[in-house]
Tab-separated table of C-alpha atoms and ligand atoms in Angstrom:
chain	number	residue	atom	x	y	z
A	16	MET	CA	29.415	4.449	5.746
A	17	SER	CA	31.009	1.243	4.411
A	18	LYS	CA	32.649	1.610	1.041
A	19	HIS	CA	30.451	-1.022	-0.274
A	20	ASN	CA	27.318	0.715	0.704
A	21	ASN	CA	27.322	3.637	-1.503
A	22	GLU	CA	24.593	4.773	-3.970
A	23	THR	CA	25.982	2.675	-6.905
A	24	MET	CA	25.926	-0.489	-4.795
A	25	LEU	CA	22.258	0.273	-3.646
A	26	GLN	CA	21.212	1.026	-7.172
A	27	ALA	CA	22.389	-2.463	-8.280
A	28	LEU	CA	19.920	-3.678	-5.632
A	29	GLY	CA	17.059	-1.659	-7.070
A	30	TRP	CA	17.566	1.523	-5.215
A	31	LYS	CA	15.757	4.408	-7.111
A	32	SER	CA	16.905	7.977	-7.157
A	33	SER	CA	13.226	8.851	-6.213
A	34	PHE	CA	14.031	7.452	-2.765
A	35	ARG	CA	16.862	9.831	-2.223
A	36	HIS	CA	14.914	12.297	-0.147
A	37	VAL	CA	14.031	9.479	2.204
A	38	ARG	CA	17.560	8.452	2.506
A	39	SER	CA	18.915	11.814	3.407
A	40	ALA	CA	16.240	12.364	5.960
A	41	GLN	CA	16.576	8.951	7.625
A	42	LEU	CA	20.311	8.869	7.392
A	43	ALA	CA	20.831	12.289	9.100
A	44	GLU	CA	22.754	10.334	11.853
A	45	PRO	CA	26.334	9.567	10.818
A	46	ASN	CA	27.359	6.093	9.738
A	47	ARG	CA	24.086	4.612	9.305
A	48	SER	CA	23.650	2.399	6.345
A	49	VAL	CA	20.907	1.268	4.091
A	50	HIS	CA	20.483	-2.298	3.072
A	51	ARG	CA	17.891	-4.436	1.201
A	52	VAL	CA	16.172	-7.440	2.657
A	53	THR	CA	16.820	-10.446	0.520
A	54	GLU	CA	15.440	-13.156	2.774
A	55	VAL	CA	13.169	-13.242	5.874
A	56	GLN	CA	14.041	-16.147	8.248
A	57	ARG	CA	12.253	-16.977	11.521
A	58	THR	CA	14.676	-15.033	13.713
A	59	GLY	CA	16.234	-12.520	11.369
A	60	LEU	CA	16.867	-11.065	7.982
A	61	ILE	CA	19.474	-11.510	5.282
A	62	VAL	CA	20.517	-8.291	3.773
A	63	ALA	CA	22.533	-6.960	0.914
A	64	PRO	CA	25.034	-5.340	0.809
A	65	SER	CA	26.705	-6.849	3.749
A	66	PHE	CA	27.200	-4.916	7.018
A	67	ASP	CA	30.930	-4.268	7.918
A	68	ASP	CA	31.881	-5.954	4.654
A	69	GLU	CA	31.020	-9.353	6.068
A	70	ARG	CA	27.725	-9.839	7.960
A	71	THR	CA	24.594	-10.317	5.991
A	72	ASP	CA	22.446	-11.540	8.924
A	73	VAL	CA	20.351	-9.126	10.925
A	74	PRO	CA	18.684	-10.433	14.020
A	75	ILE	CA	15.270	-9.155	14.703
A	76	SER	CA	14.641	-8.441	18.427
A	77	GLY	CA	11.474	-8.951	20.289
A	78	LYS	CA	10.274	-5.286	19.895
A	79	TRP	CA	9.787	-5.814	16.201
A	80	PHE	CA	7.416	-8.774	16.841
A	81	GLN	CA	5.335	-6.523	18.983
A	82	ARG	CA	4.667	-4.199	16.031
A	83	SER	CA	1.809	-4.847	13.537
A	84	GLU	CA	2.684	-7.171	10.623
A	85	ARG	CA	2.634	-4.192	8.218
A	86	GLU	CA	5.415	-2.393	10.219
A	87	ARG	CA	7.729	-5.421	10.213
A	88	PRO	CA	10.405	-5.937	7.458
A	89	THR	CA	9.745	-8.147	4.486
A	90	VAL	CA	11.638	-9.174	1.535
A	91	GLY	CA	12.467	-6.310	-0.806
A	92	ASP	CA	12.372	-3.734	2.020
A	93	TRP	CA	15.043	-1.072	2.499
A	94	VAL	CA	16.180	-1.024	6.069
A	95	VAL	CA	18.538	1.160	8.069
A	96	LEU	CA	21.014	-0.626	10.435
A	97	ASP	CA	22.580	0.630	13.684
A	98	PRO	CA	26.355	1.400	12.814
A	99	THR	CA	27.554	0.029	16.195
A	100	ASP	CA	26.090	-3.463	16.216
A	101	GLY	CA	24.202	-4.012	12.859
A	102	THR	CA	20.842	-4.212	14.437
A	103	LEU	CA	17.814	-3.027	12.690
A	104	VAL	CA	16.837	0.572	13.274
A	105	GLU	CA	14.009	1.089	10.896
A	106	VAL	CA	12.289	0.142	7.718
A	107	LEU	CA	12.061	2.806	5.124
A	108	PRO	CA	8.822	3.848	3.520
A	109	ARG	CA	7.701	1.467	0.729
A	110	SER	CA	6.935	2.312	-2.874
A	111	SER	CA	4.622	-0.810	-3.049
A	112	LEU	CA	3.590	-3.683	-0.788
A	113	LEU	CA	2.200	-6.899	-1.819
A	114	THR	CA	0.225	-8.748	0.915
A	115	ARG	CA	-2.141	-11.663	1.372
A	116	LEU	CA	-4.331	-12.936	4.191
A	117	SER	CA	-2.888	-15.559	6.308
A	118	PRO	CA	-3.766	-19.105	5.444
A	119	SER	CA	-4.621	-19.628	9.106
A	120	GLY	CA	-7.983	-18.017	8.327
A	121	ASN	CA	-7.701	-15.674	11.456
A	122	GLY	CA	-7.938	-12.519	9.146
A	123	SER	CA	-4.169	-11.506	9.879
A	124	LEU	CA	-2.237	-10.076	6.993
A	125	GLN	CA	1.009	-11.572	5.626
A	126	LEU	CA	3.501	-9.402	3.819
A	127	ILE	CA	4.870	-11.083	0.488
A	128	ALA	CA	7.187	-8.320	-0.801
A	129	ALA	CA	7.857	-4.716	-0.746
A	130	ASN	CA	9.250	-2.116	-3.215
A	131	VAL	CA	8.224	-4.266	-6.236
A	132	ASP	CA	7.786	-2.704	-9.783
A	133	SER	CA	6.372	-5.721	-11.628
A	134	ALA	CA	4.965	-9.178	-10.558
A	135	PHE	CA	5.170	-12.259	-12.795
A	136	VAL	CA	2.097	-14.375	-12.087
A	137	VAL	CA	3.258	-17.750	-13.228
A	138	THR	CA	0.977	-20.514	-14.375
A	139	SER	CA	1.470	-23.654	-16.563
A	140	CYS	CA	-0.344	-25.175	-19.566
A	141	ASN	CA	-1.907	-27.832	-17.350
A	142	ALA	CA	-4.247	-28.408	-14.566
A	143	ASP	CA	-2.747	-25.435	-12.634
A	144	PHE	CA	-4.311	-23.068	-15.254
A	145	SER	CA	-7.381	-21.196	-13.735
A	146	VAL	CA	-8.528	-17.841	-15.113
A	147	PRO	CA	-10.411	-16.966	-11.842
A	148	ARG	CA	-7.341	-17.583	-9.765
A	149	LEU	CA	-5.243	-15.409	-12.182
A	150	GLU	CA	-7.877	-12.715	-11.862
A	151	ARG	CA	-7.485	-12.755	-7.986
A	152	TYR	CA	-3.666	-12.461	-8.282
A	153	VAL	CA	-3.942	-9.673	-10.863
A	154	SER	CA	-6.534	-7.731	-8.613
A	155	VAL	CA	-4.168	-7.843	-5.664
A	156	ILE	CA	-1.189	-6.780	-7.750
A	157	LEU	CA	-2.898	-3.926	-9.188
A	158	GLU	CA	-4.189	-2.915	-5.848
A	159	ALA	CA	-0.694	-2.742	-4.672
A	160	GLY	CA	0.338	-0.270	-7.439
A	161	ILE	CA	2.409	-3.057	-9.189
A	162	GLU	CA	2.421	-4.004	-12.885
A	163	PRO	CA	1.115	-7.581	-13.356
A	164	VAL	CA	2.608	-9.846	-16.091
A	165	ILE	CA	1.006	-13.153	-16.608
A	166	VAL	CA	3.618	-15.832	-17.571
A	167	LEU	CA	2.340	-18.935	-19.048
A	168	THR	CA	5.005	-21.937	-18.694
A	169	LYS	CA	5.465	-25.355	-20.103
A	170	ILE	CA	4.298	-24.520	-23.673
A	171	ASP	CA	6.503	-27.391	-24.723
A	172	GLN	CA	4.338	-29.725	-22.735
A	173	THR	CA	1.170	-29.483	-24.782
A	174	PRO	CA	0.115	-28.960	-28.378
A	175	ASP	CA	-2.587	-26.572	-27.072
A	176	SER	CA	-0.374	-23.743	-25.731
A	177	ASP	CA	-1.999	-21.235	-28.227
A	178	ALA	CA	-5.429	-22.147	-26.733
A	179	TYR	CA	-4.261	-21.296	-23.304
A	180	LEU	CA	-2.779	-18.097	-24.395
A	181	ALA	CA	-5.897	-17.176	-26.354
A	182	GLN	CA	-7.861	-17.656	-23.090
A	183	LEU	CA	-5.415	-15.271	-21.297
A	184	HIS	CA	-5.707	-12.522	-24.024
A	185	SER	CA	-9.466	-12.764	-23.832
A	186	ALA	CA	-9.565	-12.501	-20.101
A	187	PHE	CA	-6.807	-9.935	-19.577
A	188	GLN	CA	-7.067	-7.425	-22.393
A	189	THR	CA	-5.113	-4.747	-20.395
A	190	VAL	CA	-2.466	-7.039	-18.817
A	191	ALA	CA	0.750	-8.255	-20.489
A	192	CYS	CA	0.684	-12.128	-21.184
A	193	CYS	CA	3.817	-14.055	-22.100
A	194	ALA	CA	4.154	-17.798	-23.052
A	195	LEU	CA	7.378	-19.590	-22.645
A	196	ASN	CA	9.298	-22.893	-21.893
A	197	ALA	CA	11.133	-21.910	-18.610
A	198	LEU	CA	13.988	-24.254	-19.522
A	199	GLU	CA	14.612	-22.608	-22.812
A	200	PRO	CA	16.515	-19.164	-22.686
A	201	ASP	CA	15.367	-18.137	-26.237
A	202	THR	CA	11.697	-18.079	-25.056
A	203	VAL	CA	12.322	-16.760	-21.570
A	204	SER	CA	13.876	-13.645	-23.180
A	205	VAL	CA	10.200	-12.361	-23.848
A	206	LEU	CA	10.531	-11.135	-20.163
A	207	ALA	CA	13.343	-8.776	-21.012
A	208	PRO	CA	11.135	-5.719	-20.941
A	209	TRP	CA	10.666	-6.050	-17.183
A	210	CYS	CA	14.147	-7.098	-16.333
A	211	GLY	CA	16.238	-3.878	-16.659
A	212	ALA	CA	18.405	-2.273	-14.209
A	213	GLY	CA	16.616	-0.765	-11.241
A	214	GLN	CA	13.525	-2.893	-11.598
A	215	THR	CA	12.396	-5.256	-8.932
A	216	ILE	CA	10.293	-8.301	-9.847
A	217	ALA	CA	8.215	-10.526	-7.607
A	218	LEU	CA	7.460	-14.161	-8.726
A	219	LEU	CA	3.955	-15.457	-7.708
A	220	GLY	CA	2.147	-18.697	-8.565
A	221	SER	CA	1.538	-22.290	-7.331
A	222	SER	CA	4.314	-24.596	-6.384
A	223	GLY	CA	5.642	-26.498	-9.539
A	224	VAL	CA	4.780	-23.948	-12.118
A	225	GLY	CA	8.431	-23.166	-12.931
A	226	LYS	CA	9.161	-19.895	-10.846
A	227	SER	CA	12.607	-21.110	-9.780
A	228	THR	CA	13.281	-22.477	-13.225
A	229	ILE	CA	12.641	-19.058	-14.707
A	230	VAL	CA	15.122	-17.554	-12.097
A	231	ASN	CA	17.772	-20.006	-13.112
A	232	THR	CA	17.293	-19.501	-16.788
A	233	LEU	CA	17.297	-15.667	-16.474
A	234	MET	CA	20.521	-16.047	-14.337
A	235	GLY	CA	22.113	-18.259	-16.863
A	236	GLY	CA	22.743	-21.125	-14.389
A	237	GLU	CA	21.434	-22.959	-11.472
A	238	VAL	CA	21.202	-20.458	-8.561
A	239	GLN	CA	17.701	-21.081	-7.119
A	240	ARG	CA	17.013	-23.923	-4.837
A	241	THR	CA	13.883	-25.711	-5.704
A	242	GLN	CA	13.193	-26.660	-2.056
A	243	ALA	CA	13.301	-24.668	1.162
A	244	ILE	CA	16.494	-25.145	3.168
A	245	ARG	CA	16.139	-26.378	6.668
A	246	GLU	CA	18.926	-25.517	9.181
A	247	GLU	CA	19.111	-27.282	12.568
A	248	ASP	CA	19.794	-25.010	15.604
A	249	GLY	CA	20.986	-25.980	19.002
A	250	LYS	CA	17.488	-26.507	20.284
A	251	GLY	CA	16.543	-28.820	17.453
A	252	ARG	CA	14.149	-26.552	16.040
A	253	HIS	CA	14.540	-25.513	12.339
A	254	THR	CA	14.749	-22.235	10.382
A	255	THR	CA	13.250	-22.201	7.006
A	256	THR	CA	14.657	-20.010	4.376
A	257	TYR	CA	11.670	-19.233	2.393
A	258	ARG	CA	12.276	-16.291	0.215
A	259	SER	CA	15.258	-15.007	-1.764
A	260	ALA	CA	16.400	-12.384	-4.155
A	261	HIS	CA	18.759	-12.483	-7.124
A	262	ILE	CA	20.370	-9.828	-9.205
A	263	LEU	CA	19.769	-10.785	-12.915
A	264	PRO	CA	22.556	-10.024	-15.440
A	265	GLN	CA	20.033	-7.794	-17.161
A	266	GLY	CA	20.072	-5.619	-13.857
A	267	ALA	CA	16.833	-6.286	-12.296
A	268	VAL	CA	16.377	-7.733	-8.856
A	269	ILE	CA	14.017	-10.777	-8.807
A	270	LEU	CA	12.251	-12.132	-5.633
A	271	ASP	CA	11.315	-15.720	-5.680
A	272	SER	CA	8.625	-16.749	-3.262
A	273	PRO	CA	7.361	-20.086	-1.793
A	274	GLY	CA	4.589	-21.811	-3.733
A	275	MET	CA	1.277	-20.522	-2.494
A	276	ARG	CA	-1.311	-23.071	-2.838
A	277	GLU	CA	-4.070	-20.838	-1.616
A	278	PHE	CA	-3.805	-17.097	-2.337
A	279	GLN	CA	-6.166	-15.473	0.167
A	280	MET	CA	-6.852	-12.123	-1.129
A	281	ALA	CA	-6.363	-9.122	1.077
A	282	GLU	CA	-8.339	-5.932	0.376
A	283	SER	CA	-8.347	-5.437	-3.405
A	284	SER	CA	-11.473	-3.570	-4.315
A	285	ALA	CA	-9.539	-0.885	-6.280
A	286	GLY	CA	-7.584	-3.603	-8.030
A	287	VAL	CA	-10.805	-5.389	-9.034
A	288	ALA	CA	-12.187	-2.113	-10.318
A	289	GLU	CA	-9.041	-1.565	-12.414
A	290	LEU	CA	-9.083	-5.175	-13.820
A	291	PHE	CA	-12.705	-4.832	-14.798
A	292	ASP	CA	-12.803	-1.281	-15.708
A	293	ASP	CA	-14.887	-2.075	-18.831
A	294	ILE	CA	-17.739	-3.542	-16.651
A	295	GLU	CA	-17.378	-0.509	-14.235
A	296	ALA	CA	-17.757	1.831	-17.240
A	297	LEU	CA	-20.862	0.003	-18.335
A	298	ALA	CA	-22.314	0.138	-14.792
A	299	GLU	CA	-22.210	3.888	-14.827
A	300	ALA	CA	-25.192	3.757	-17.450
A	301	CYS	CA	-27.343	1.437	-15.226
A	302	ARG	CA	-30.650	3.037	-14.244
A	303	PHE	CA	-30.108	2.332	-10.528
A	304	GLY	CA	-27.020	3.371	-8.772
A	305	ASP	CA	-27.020	0.265	-6.604
A	306	CYS	CA	-27.707	-2.062	-9.541
A	307	ALA	CA	-26.520	-5.569	-8.939
A	308	HIS	CA	-26.524	-6.301	-12.642
A	309	ASN	CA	-28.818	-9.241	-12.363
A	310	ALA	CA	-32.445	-8.681	-13.613
A	311	GLU	CA	-32.833	-4.999	-12.785
A	312	PRO	CA	-34.629	-2.914	-15.329
A	313	GLY	CA	-32.315	-0.660	-17.210
A	314	CYS	CA	-29.210	-2.639	-16.580
A	315	ALA	CA	-26.553	-1.565	-18.925
A	316	VAL	CA	-24.359	-4.474	-17.937
A	317	GLN	CA	-27.039	-7.056	-18.851
A	318	ALA	CA	-27.734	-5.209	-22.094
A	319	ALA	CA	-24.060	-5.567	-23.015
A	320	LEU	CA	-24.291	-9.332	-22.217
A	321	ALA	CA	-27.229	-9.674	-24.382
A	322	LEU	CA	-25.529	-8.017	-27.203
A	323	GLY	CA	-22.447	-10.383	-26.818
A	324	GLN	CA	-20.249	-7.312	-25.925
A	325	LEU	CA	-19.510	-8.856	-22.645
A	326	ASP	CA	-18.321	-12.331	-21.649
A	327	GLU	CA	-20.606	-14.092	-18.989
A	328	ARG	CA	-17.752	-15.665	-17.282
A	329	ARG	CA	-16.065	-12.403	-16.727
A	330	LEU	CA	-19.064	-10.778	-15.314
A	331	ALA	CA	-19.582	-13.632	-12.940
A	332	SER	CA	-15.915	-13.221	-11.794
A	333	TYR	CA	-16.360	-9.604	-11.356
A	334	LYS	CA	-19.451	-10.066	-9.158
A	335	LYS	CA	-17.683	-12.744	-7.011
A	336	LEU	CA	-14.526	-10.580	-6.558
A	337	LYS	CA	-16.623	-7.513	-5.768
A	338	GLY	CA	-18.114	-9.481	-2.875
B	404	LIG	N1	9.159	-28.907	-19.848
B	404	LIG	C1	9.069	-27.843	-18.899
B	404	LIG	N2	9.386	-28.084	-17.627
B	404	LIG	C2	9.329	-26.951	-16.855
B	404	LIG	C3	9.077	-25.710	-17.281
B	404	LIG	N3	8.987	-24.883	-16.214
B	404	LIG	C4	9.297	-25.646	-15.079
B	404	LIG	N4	9.568	-26.984	-15.507
B	404	LIG	C5	9.782	-28.023	-14.601
B	404	LIG	O1	8.800	-28.042	-13.556
B	404	LIG	C6	9.344	-28.444	-12.256
B	404	LIG	C7	9.009	-27.442	-11.213
B	404	LIG	O2	9.705	-26.303	-11.533
B	404	LIG	P1	10.183	-25.193	-10.424
B	404	LIG	O3	10.856	-24.101	-11.107
B	404	LIG	O4	10.812	-25.843	-9.210
B	404	LIG	O5	8.706	-24.626	-9.898
B	404	LIG	P2	8.328	-23.656	-8.775
B	404	LIG	O6	7.840	-24.456	-7.558
B	404	LIG	O7	7.327	-22.593	-9.363
B	404	LIG	O8	9.705	-22.812	-8.368
B	404	LIG	C8	10.838	-28.727	-12.506
B	404	LIG	O9	11.097	-30.084	-12.777
B	404	LIG	C9	11.071	-27.891	-13.812
B	404	LIG	O10	12.223	-28.403	-14.561
B	404	LIG	C10	8.754	-25.550	-18.668
B	404	LIG	O11	8.452	-24.428	-19.244
B	404	LIG	N5	8.837	-26.535	-19.456
B	405	LIG	MG1	10.559	-22.601	-6.503
B	406	LIG	ZN1	-26.613	-3.048	-13.879
C-alpha cells in the first residue's frame, strides 16, 4: 500500500472507523488501495488520495457501464483499485446514497452522492424560495438516511429575511434551518456544527443560490469553479467536470453538485413519513384505516385542521408527496 494511502489519510477524506470491517475484508488481497471518488467525469473518475503518488484519474471500462446505475461509482464512493494498473476493482458498500430520477423522464435513476452524513439544501431569499420544493428535497434526504440542513442564503439582499426564515421554521419544525450571507464568513460559521472532521456534506439546490460561494467561504478562498469546465479531447467531443469535493479547514469533506433545475424525486415514502410524522401520528386516530383525510367521517386529520392545530398548506403537501 502506498505510504500516502494509510488510514490517517483516508480519515481526512471522511473514512470512518465503522468502515474498517469492510476494509479488511475487501483488502484481503495484498497491495490493494482504497480511494475516495471526488469527481465523476464522462469516461472516468477522479480519486483522492492519488494512486502511485501521482495518478488521480481512474478510467472506467465498458464492463462498469453494463452494470445497473446503482452499482456504478458516484462522487463520495470509496473504491478499491487494482495495484498493477490502477483500474477500478470495486465500489465498497455505502453508508448512504442520494439519488434522483433522471430528468430524461424515462424513469432511470441517477446517483447524486454516496457516503454523505448531512445535506445542505440551499435556497435564497428571492424567487427561488419554495417550501414545497424544499419538502421534496428534505423527503429524499431523510429517505437516504442523511441529515438535512436548510440553508437560506442572500439574507443581505432583502429586508425580509426574517419572514423567509419564519416560513422555514413553521414548515420544518424538526429540521435545522440556517440563514446567512454566503459571502460573509461570520454568518457562514453557523454551519460549523456539520463541518467537523470525518463528516461528509452534500450541497443541493438550484443554480445560482450560492452553493459554490458557500464552499469558497468555508475554504477561506476561491477554490470552487462557478461554471463547469469543458475539456476538448482528440475527437472534438468534450468532457464535463460536474462534481467535485473539497476538504474544509474544519475537517469535513464537502461535495458541490451542479445546479439542479428540476429535482425529480426517486422513491421517498419513508422520508415523506418522517418529515410529516405529526400528520402520520394524527392519521392513526382516523376511523378508517384507508382514510384519505378529505371528508371522511371520523377523520382525525381534518379535525386537527378545523381546530387550527394543523396547517392546510402542509396537509396539501403531504397528500401530494404521498401520491
Ligand atoms: N449578496 C449575496 N450574493 C450571493 C450570496 N450567495 C451567493 N451570492 C452570489 O450569487 C451568485 C451565484 O452564486 P454561486 O455560488 O455560483 O451559486 P451556485 O450556482 O449555487 O453554486 C454569485 O454571484 C454569488 O456571488 C449571498 O448570500 N449574498
Ligand atoms: Mg456552483
Ligand atoms: Zn383521516
